[in-house]
XYZ file of C-alpha atoms in Angstrom:
454
model
C 0.000 0.000 0.000
C 1.241 3.466 -0.843
C 2.063 5.741 2.083
C 1.330 9.013 0.291
C -1.171 10.033 -2.334
C -0.692 12.293 -5.372
C -1.271 15.961 -4.640
C -3.528 16.646 -7.605
C -7.049 15.282 -7.136
C -8.773 13.730 -10.131
C -12.522 13.206 -10.122
C -13.732 10.609 -12.637
C -17.061 10.199 -10.847
C -18.529 13.668 -11.265
C -21.045 13.737 -14.110
C -20.834 17.455 -14.835
C -20.001 19.244 -18.080
C -16.527 20.776 -17.999
C -16.160 24.529 -17.686
C -14.649 24.594 -21.179
C -17.998 23.672 -22.769
C -20.218 26.055 -20.804
C -21.630 28.648 -23.268
C -20.824 31.674 -21.130
C -20.620 34.121 -24.041
C -23.880 32.896 -25.524
C -25.644 33.168 -22.179
C -24.288 36.684 -21.671
C -25.536 37.782 -25.077
C -28.916 36.103 -24.685
C -29.429 37.576 -21.207
C -28.682 41.059 -22.574
C -31.174 40.481 -25.372
C -33.886 39.533 -22.897
C -33.177 42.372 -20.452
C -32.753 45.108 -23.036
C -36.336 44.920 -24.287
C -39.075 45.539 -21.721
C -41.615 43.698 -23.841
C -39.470 40.586 -23.323
C -37.940 41.224 -19.917
C -41.194 41.992 -18.105
C -42.896 38.652 -18.832
C -39.554 36.872 -18.361
C -39.210 38.296 -14.847
C -42.846 37.764 -13.837
C -44.748 34.569 -13.074
C -45.038 32.530 -16.241
C -47.810 30.488 -17.840
C -48.337 27.057 -16.319
C -47.058 25.157 -19.369
C -43.900 27.244 -19.497
C -42.394 30.103 -21.473
C -44.225 30.005 -24.816
C -41.334 31.100 -27.092
C -39.169 28.285 -25.671
C -41.947 25.755 -26.160
C -42.273 26.865 -29.783
C -38.538 26.879 -30.512
C -37.967 23.501 -28.834
C -40.868 22.002 -30.763
C -39.213 23.160 -33.998
C -35.772 21.849 -33.042
C -37.071 18.489 -31.818
C -39.356 18.011 -34.811
C -36.497 18.701 -37.234
C -34.003 16.510 -35.363
C -36.325 13.523 -34.903
C -38.374 14.059 -38.071
C -41.710 14.411 -36.292
C -44.504 16.912 -36.687
C -44.323 20.128 -34.656
C -46.817 20.362 -31.815
C -46.188 22.807 -28.977
C -49.052 21.233 -27.051
C -46.780 18.236 -26.493
C -44.137 20.404 -24.775
C -44.136 21.495 -21.144
C -41.196 23.407 -19.646
C -39.754 21.969 -16.438
C -37.166 22.815 -13.813
C -34.801 20.182 -15.170
C -34.932 16.413 -15.615
C -34.721 15.482 -11.928
C -37.463 17.849 -10.811
C -39.496 16.669 -13.777
C -39.394 13.033 -12.623
C -40.539 14.085 -9.160
C -43.445 16.007 -10.669
C -44.366 13.118 -12.982
C -44.607 10.847 -9.952
C -46.771 13.412 -8.132
C -49.222 13.546 -11.018
C -49.175 10.077 -12.540
C -48.302 7.536 -9.805
C -49.968 6.579 -6.552
C -48.916 4.354 -3.662
C -52.184 2.383 -3.810
C -52.984 2.348 -7.529
C -49.497 1.940 -9.022
C -48.368 -1.635 -8.454
C -44.993 -1.849 -10.165
C -41.989 0.461 -10.354
C -39.425 -0.889 -12.830
C -35.949 0.590 -13.272
C -33.250 -0.285 -15.793
C -30.275 -1.888 -14.035
C -27.604 -0.651 -13.743
C -29.403 2.596 -13.120
C -28.657 6.281 -12.707
C -27.995 6.080 -8.984
C -29.596 9.376 -7.996
C -32.949 8.590 -9.591
C -33.775 6.138 -6.805
C -34.075 8.788 -4.054
C -36.561 10.671 -6.247
C -38.843 7.614 -6.259
C -38.244 7.084 -2.553
C -39.108 10.679 -1.681
C -42.369 10.219 -3.592
C -43.335 7.413 -1.211
C -42.177 4.369 -3.174
C -39.178 3.264 -1.092
C -38.609 -0.479 -1.202
C -40.856 -0.918 -4.240
C -38.332 -0.343 -7.037
C -37.335 -3.407 -9.035
C -34.325 -3.587 -11.319
C -34.460 -5.084 -14.811
C -31.000 -6.044 -15.987
C -29.593 -4.785 -19.284
C -28.061 -7.138 -21.798
C -25.831 -6.092 -24.704
C -28.742 -4.178 -26.274
C -30.044 -2.525 -23.102
C -33.183 -3.367 -21.164
C -34.929 -6.510 -22.420
C -38.714 -6.080 -22.906
C -39.214 -9.867 -22.709
C -37.615 -10.058 -19.261
C -39.497 -6.965 -18.139
C -42.826 -8.448 -19.241
C -42.086 -11.652 -17.360
C -41.485 -9.629 -14.197
C -44.652 -7.604 -14.715
C -46.681 -10.780 -15.241
C -45.228 -12.265 -12.060
C -46.334 -9.197 -10.112
C -49.754 -9.187 -11.769
C -50.311 -12.823 -10.777
C -49.476 -12.015 -7.167
C -51.964 -9.131 -7.265
C -54.721 -11.111 -9.001
C -56.850 -11.671 -5.892
C -56.030 -8.406 -4.171
C -58.989 -6.006 -4.025
C -58.677 -2.737 -5.908
C -58.030 0.180 -3.604
C -59.124 3.756 -4.102
C -56.294 6.170 -4.898
C -54.640 7.988 -2.035
C -54.986 11.327 -3.838
C -57.094 13.218 -6.352
C -55.336 14.413 -9.504
C -57.852 16.247 -11.719
C -56.864 16.381 -15.380
C -54.367 13.549 -14.959
C -54.407 9.759 -14.547
C -52.731 7.191 -12.328
C -50.818 4.426 -14.110
C -50.630 0.845 -12.889
C -46.907 0.587 -13.652
C -44.034 3.059 -13.976
C -40.988 2.088 -16.045
C -37.804 4.211 -15.909
C -35.172 3.950 -18.652
C -32.465 6.015 -20.331
C -33.105 5.030 -23.944
C -30.031 6.636 -25.487
C -26.511 6.466 -24.042
C -27.760 5.134 -20.729
C -26.126 6.221 -17.483
C -23.985 4.376 -16.431
C -23.666 1.733 -19.151
C -23.695 4.027 -22.199
C -26.008 1.622 -24.063
C -28.597 2.720 -26.616
C -31.805 0.770 -27.143
C -32.309 -0.404 -30.754
C -35.538 0.499 -32.536
C -37.133 -2.924 -32.188
C -36.735 -2.840 -28.413
C -38.087 0.684 -28.222
C -41.181 -0.382 -30.118
C -41.570 -3.481 -27.950
C -41.345 -1.367 -24.788
C -44.071 0.992 -25.969
C -46.345 -1.919 -26.886
C -45.660 -3.495 -23.505
C -46.505 -0.232 -21.736
C -49.798 -0.044 -23.608
C -50.629 -3.633 -22.724
C -50.082 -3.211 -18.974
C -51.217 0.397 -18.398
C -47.636 1.512 -17.816
C -45.932 4.872 -18.178
C -42.461 4.857 -19.716
C -40.303 7.656 -18.310
C -37.314 7.996 -20.607
C -34.499 10.293 -19.518
C -33.529 11.640 -22.952
C -30.778 13.941 -21.695
C -28.016 12.605 -23.976
C -29.878 12.472 -27.296
C -27.999 15.499 -28.673
C -24.646 14.249 -27.327
C -23.602 11.425 -29.650
C -20.714 11.036 -32.082
C -18.991 8.570 -34.449
C -16.115 6.671 -32.874
C -13.462 7.553 -35.445
C -11.591 10.807 -34.806
C -11.326 11.286 -38.562
C -15.061 10.921 -39.205
C -17.129 14.078 -39.578
C -19.585 14.719 -36.765
C -22.555 14.056 -39.005
C -25.728 12.658 -37.517
C -26.159 9.035 -38.581
C -29.472 7.114 -38.424
C -28.230 5.251 -35.324
C -27.933 8.607 -33.558
C -31.440 9.769 -34.521
C -33.525 6.857 -33.306
C -37.153 7.716 -32.488
C -37.746 8.442 -28.830
C -40.225 6.260 -26.962
C -42.647 9.198 -26.974
C -42.274 9.435 -30.776
C -43.116 5.750 -31.186
C -46.091 6.074 -28.855
C -47.276 9.023 -30.942
C -46.767 7.169 -34.233
C -48.860 4.261 -33.007
C -51.711 6.647 -32.260
C -52.390 8.179 -28.870
C -55.772 8.683 -27.324
C -55.655 10.516 -24.021
C -52.492 10.508 -21.955
C -50.413 7.978 -23.852
C -47.784 5.667 -22.390
C -44.431 7.416 -22.843
C -42.854 10.706 -21.830
C -39.541 12.104 -23.082
C -37.703 13.847 -20.243
C -35.243 16.424 -21.606
C -32.796 18.839 -20.000
C -30.539 21.773 -20.837
C -28.110 20.704 -18.101
C -25.897 18.715 -20.465
C -26.298 20.844 -23.618
C -26.182 24.318 -22.009
C -25.489 24.549 -18.266
C -26.793 22.696 -15.190
C -27.180 25.963 -13.307
C -29.900 27.103 -15.689
C -32.174 24.505 -14.014
C -34.409 24.197 -17.061
C -35.737 21.250 -19.018
C -38.792 20.070 -20.889
C -41.017 17.062 -21.270
C -42.615 15.917 -24.488
C -45.620 13.609 -24.420
C -49.252 13.601 -25.519
C -51.017 16.990 -25.246
C -53.179 15.595 -22.428
C -50.133 14.372 -20.493
C -48.234 17.641 -20.932
C -51.267 19.664 -19.892
C -51.579 17.502 -16.806
C -47.972 18.314 -15.901
C -48.865 21.999 -15.934
C -51.827 21.488 -13.584
C -49.899 20.658 -10.419
C -50.576 22.756 -7.352
C -47.008 24.048 -7.096
C -47.127 25.179 -10.737
C -50.530 26.781 -10.336
C -49.174 28.667 -7.333
C -45.725 29.592 -8.603
C -46.169 29.667 -12.357
C -43.845 28.014 -14.807
C -40.504 26.884 -13.349
C -37.323 28.577 -14.535
C -39.174 31.407 -16.270
C -36.191 33.738 -16.713
C -33.779 30.930 -17.586
C -36.294 29.680 -20.136
C -36.428 33.136 -21.724
C -32.633 33.267 -22.004
C -32.405 29.760 -23.437
C -35.208 30.557 -25.854
C -33.039 33.200 -27.518
C -30.239 30.665 -27.982
C -32.556 28.026 -29.395
C -34.340 30.449 -31.727
C -31.179 31.884 -33.282
C -29.543 28.439 -33.570
C -26.542 29.360 -31.431
C -27.162 26.612 -28.866
C -27.428 23.903 -31.516
C -24.246 25.228 -33.140
C -22.498 25.200 -29.763
C -23.554 21.581 -29.182
C -22.276 20.484 -32.593
C -19.097 22.560 -32.765
C -17.955 22.641 -29.125
C -19.557 20.008 -26.895
C -19.703 16.983 -29.193
C -16.105 17.350 -30.497
C -14.755 17.724 -26.965
C -16.731 14.770 -25.667
C -15.574 12.569 -28.535
C -11.940 13.501 -27.909
C -12.266 12.839 -24.180
C -14.132 9.580 -24.678
C -11.656 8.164 -27.181
C -8.719 9.266 -25.008
C -10.227 7.526 -21.989
C -11.001 4.335 -23.925
C -7.456 4.220 -25.326
C -5.974 4.701 -21.855
C -8.109 1.923 -20.361
C -7.153 -0.470 -23.158
C -3.481 0.385 -22.694
C -3.157 0.438 -18.909
C -5.989 -1.888 -17.803
C -5.969 -4.468 -20.591
C -7.952 -6.958 -18.481
C -10.923 -4.558 -18.392
C -13.965 -5.750 -20.351
C -15.395 -2.712 -22.050
C -17.701 -1.903 -24.939
C -16.656 1.187 -26.866
C -19.938 1.509 -28.779
C -23.297 2.603 -27.407
C -25.286 0.921 -30.171
C -24.484 -2.725 -30.826
C -23.236 -3.096 -34.383
C -22.596 0.612 -34.972
C -19.511 2.735 -34.353
C -21.199 5.442 -32.305
C -21.123 6.528 -28.685
C -22.772 9.123 -26.516
C -23.309 10.489 -23.032
C -20.746 11.143 -20.313
C -19.643 7.732 -19.035
C -17.614 4.592 -19.646
C -18.712 1.394 -17.856
C -16.439 -1.625 -17.631
C -15.726 -4.825 -15.729
C -12.656 -5.650 -13.670
C -12.246 -8.919 -11.810
C -9.540 -8.837 -9.160
C -11.397 -10.803 -6.506
C -12.377 -7.672 -4.557
C -15.438 -5.461 -4.717
C -15.006 -2.252 -6.701
C -16.503 -0.537 -3.675
C -13.203 -1.297 -1.940
C -11.371 -0.148 -5.055
C -13.184 3.202 -4.939
C -12.278 3.757 -1.299
C -8.644 2.809 -1.855
C -8.486 5.003 -4.968
C -9.615 8.007 -2.957
C -7.225 7.402 -0.052
C -4.160 6.262 -1.944
C -4.589 7.808 -5.374
C -6.501 11.042 -4.681
C -8.825 9.624 -7.331
C -12.628 9.527 -7.258
C -14.311 6.791 -9.293
C -17.793 5.275 -9.424
C -17.971 1.767 -7.989
C -20.520 -0.481 -9.641
C -22.443 -1.251 -6.473
C -23.979 2.205 -6.195
C -25.695 1.714 -9.571
C -27.827 -1.170 -8.329
C -31.514 -0.319 -7.891
C -32.038 0.913 -4.342
C -34.131 -1.354 -2.144
C -34.199 -4.267 -4.613
C -32.463 -6.834 -2.426
C -32.738 -9.646 -4.976
C -31.946 -7.442 -7.969
C -28.807 -7.302 -10.121
C -25.525 -6.358 -8.446
C -22.508 -4.794 -10.101
C -19.662 -5.270 -7.631
C -17.165 -5.968 -10.432
C -18.042 -2.823 -12.408
C -16.563 0.681 -12.547
C -18.025 3.851 -14.049
C -15.707 6.643 -15.174
C -16.877 10.042 -16.390
C -14.975 11.661 -19.250
C -16.963 14.920 -19.369
C -15.541 16.713 -16.331
C -11.749 16.329 -16.257
C -9.389 17.375 -19.106
C -7.736 14.723 -21.262
C -4.427 14.707 -19.377
C -6.269 14.071 -16.114
C -8.316 11.293 -17.695
C -5.139 9.510 -18.745
C -3.414 10.134 -15.415
C -6.490 8.910 -13.560
C -6.504 5.646 -15.501
C -2.806 5.158 -14.740
C -3.437 5.643 -11.030
C -6.337 3.208 -11.160
C -4.284 0.624 -13.055
C -1.481 0.784 -10.483
C -3.981 0.456 -7.655
C -5.730 -2.537 -9.222
C -2.363 -4.265 -9.584
C -1.490 -3.633 -5.916
C -4.894 -4.762 -4.714
C -4.837 -7.975 -6.737
C -1.450 -8.861 -5.255
C -2.500 -7.994 -1.694
C -6.165 -8.985 -1.476
C -6.261 -9.865 2.213
C -4.519 -6.680 3.282
C -6.920 -4.479 1.330
C -9.923 -6.461 2.519
C -8.941 -5.821 6.120
C -7.926 -2.196 5.640
C -11.014 -0.820 3.957
C -14.564 -1.253 5.113
C -17.245 -2.160 2.615
C -19.532 0.723 3.506
C -19.876 3.855 1.443
C -21.994 6.687 2.835
C -24.702 8.425 0.817
C -23.003 11.759 1.542
C -19.988 10.619 -0.510
C -22.210 9.495 -3.373
C -24.201 12.720 -3.443
C -21.155 14.966 -3.142
C -19.533 13.247 -6.107
C -22.535 12.838 -8.386
């Protein structure tokens, strides 16, 4: 074991965009545009309409319709306070502790989504559905749903615990990240997307798809132009639901955010779903009281979406940087941790990737939870151990104690490479001294550490 750690900390856990991709100049210009015209600034600084800032709804509808080749419909768009707040509000409006029987989460999962479900009153009821090489398997999910339905067959129906006028309560909630999933990076192929929507319709389920990485994909070759290929423009679950014909609320909602394509501090996002579903999102008591969330931020972002500067920034600044960082990290892992089992592509059979994370397997006979603790103490290195990406409360669900997640979006390339070197050296030491490391480090990791390094 090393007696001293490197002075320079490296954080390969933090899933934040680097400062170098934050559009500070664009935000400055857009803010000035909003504040310099009282006809714009006054409504931007007042309470907003319940469905959100109208110019942003219009401009996002245009951008999304062009990108995904769907018809424009602003009635499908509702502005939110970001993807996380949006999930909480979806659960307030469309799930109930007595009516909703199943809560299904892709496993491995985005680790901080579980507390959102738990805060909504569903602690201990989340069930993980393991990914295979193509992502979540609708056949396995249906088998689990049928098992639950059989156990509930003789249970009497209970009245809902709350009244939600203008909304509905679903029997099942299914959470996925359809494109470039966090942490695995996997993208669901079209046939699985269609199967999931049909399954949701069959079992009165709502598919919540975190679509926060849809605009952050790239070809794997450094020499390839950053053109959008068909594999990077797959229909969202909400698009498929729409194409199949929606009456009423539908069975899929696309949960979008500006956190990854603009700045997390703007605290603004959007949902796209059926007009009835989106209207229901705007009818919550907190929205009726406070007006649209992120009203001023939405006005600023609207300028950037309308004039095309945000899309240009995504394509000319964020995507090139992410590709460079991702390929640098993959190369370093292959060079310094050759025993790691890793998939470079998000979409099986296509040379594309997206998102912020690399997910791989190491087998040294010790839990990666121990590796993460040793990395912090001995290497001044923060990594994501696989165990924290298991679905919270699902005691019989999939475990990932041999997995590691590294983020390539936050640290610069030289730190990514140095971090992998430190990790490789540590893994070698730990494999040669298993008993010593097992005794030295406890197998507990506090939630404060996880939250602080999200």
